Structure formats: structure tokens, C-alpha cells
Amino acid sequence: MHHAVVEIGRKGSYRLIETLAAKIADALIARTKASAVTVRVRKETPILDGIVDSVSVELRREKKKAR
């Protein structure tokens, strides 16, 4: 799955780390047999130097159950 994450990261530019996390989670849930995935994305942020070291987001996706 490392290749899928790298592919998504290199495919485009993401203004929000939430968007990147969602793309990764959606791809992983679609490409694996996992019933759920949790993705964490962390970005170091020199813009807020001294205030915070990084910003991060964590999200969980679950596979939709067939009806």
C-alpha cells in the first residue's frame, strides 16, 4: 500500500492535509480487504515557528456494507 500512498502524493498538489488524508483513506479502503482504515497526515509548519511544530489530521474510513 506504500505505492498507493506515494502515487496519490505525487499525483497532485493538496492545499489541505485533510484532502490528502481523505484521498489516501478512500484509496486504501477501495484497494484492500480491510473493513476500516485510519490515516494520519502530519506536516511540519515553519510558518508557525515557535508556536507549534506541526499540524496534523487523523481520519477513519469504513467500508460500506453491501445491502
Tab-separated table of C-alpha atoms in Angstrom:
chain	number	residue	atom	x	y	z
A	1	MET	CA	0.000	0.000	0.000
A	2	HIS	CA	3.044	2.218	0.275
A	3	HIS	CA	2.957	2.572	-3.513
A	4	ALA	CA	-0.649	3.778	-3.433
A	5	VAL	CA	0.180	6.461	-0.863
A	6	VAL	CA	3.219	7.649	-2.844
A	7	GLU	CA	1.200	7.676	-6.069
A	8	ILE	CA	-1.526	9.818	-4.516
A	9	GLY	CA	1.023	12.206	-3.016
A	10	ARG	CA	2.830	12.662	-6.313
A	11	LYS	CA	-0.292	12.913	-8.470
A	12	GLY	CA	-1.306	16.337	-7.338
A	13	SER	CA	-0.915	19.240	-5.015
A	14	TYR	CA	-3.107	19.426	-1.935
A	15	ARG	CA	-3.842	22.714	-0.209
A	16	LEU	CA	-5.333	20.932	2.798
A	17	ILE	CA	-3.867	17.932	4.592
A	18	GLU	CA	-7.472	16.847	5.208
A	19	THR	CA	-7.925	16.423	1.445
A	20	LEU	CA	-4.745	14.363	1.173
A	21	ALA	CA	-5.781	12.167	4.110
A	22	ALA	CA	-9.223	11.581	2.581
A	23	LYS	CA	-7.747	10.616	-0.810
A	24	ILE	CA	-5.368	8.153	0.845
A	25	ALA	CA	-8.082	6.643	3.062
A	26	ASP	CA	-10.508	6.246	0.152
A	27	ALA	CA	-7.846	4.549	-1.976
A	28	LEU	CA	-6.812	2.182	0.790
A	29	ILE	CA	-10.361	1.168	1.656
A	30	ALA	CA	-11.099	0.541	-2.039
A	31	ARG	CA	-7.891	-1.429	-2.747
A	32	THR	CA	-7.752	-3.659	0.325
A	33	LYS	CA	-9.923	-6.204	2.101
A	34	ALA	CA	-9.764	-4.084	5.267
A	35	SER	CA	-13.146	-3.162	6.725
A	36	ALA	CA	-11.761	0.154	8.019
A	37	VAL	CA	-8.627	2.295	7.772
A	38	THR	CA	-7.236	5.139	9.845
A	39	VAL	CA	-4.931	7.654	8.172
A	40	ARG	CA	-2.790	10.246	9.923
A	41	VAL	CA	-1.106	13.044	7.991
A	42	ARG	CA	1.360	15.361	9.709
A	43	LYS	CA	3.006	18.429	8.228
A	44	GLU	CA	5.828	20.364	9.792
A	45	THR	CA	4.996	24.032	9.763
A	46	PRO	CA	7.803	26.584	9.833
A	47	ILE	CA	5.241	29.357	9.307
A	48	LEU	CA	4.135	28.996	12.922
A	49	ASP	CA	7.676	28.565	14.206
A	50	GLY	CA	7.785	28.782	17.952
A	51	ILE	CA	4.042	28.337	18.340
A	52	VAL	CA	3.603	24.764	17.075
A	53	ASP	CA	5.968	22.253	15.493
A	54	SER	CA	3.446	20.647	13.189
A	55	VAL	CA	-0.178	20.320	12.245
A	56	SER	CA	-1.901	17.001	11.730
A	57	VAL	CA	-5.165	15.335	10.901
A	58	GLU	CA	-6.443	11.826	11.523
A	59	LEU	CA	-9.458	10.320	9.852
A	60	ARG	CA	-11.115	6.934	9.677
A	61	ARG	CA	-12.973	5.387	6.781
A	62	GLU	CA	-15.117	2.266	6.930
A	63	LYS	CA	-16.086	0.078	4.024
A	64	LYS	CA	-19.752	0.430	3.142
A	65	LYS	CA	-21.703	-2.735	3.846
A	66	ALA	CA	-23.483	-4.377	0.934
A	67	ARG	CA	-27.252	-4.383	1.196
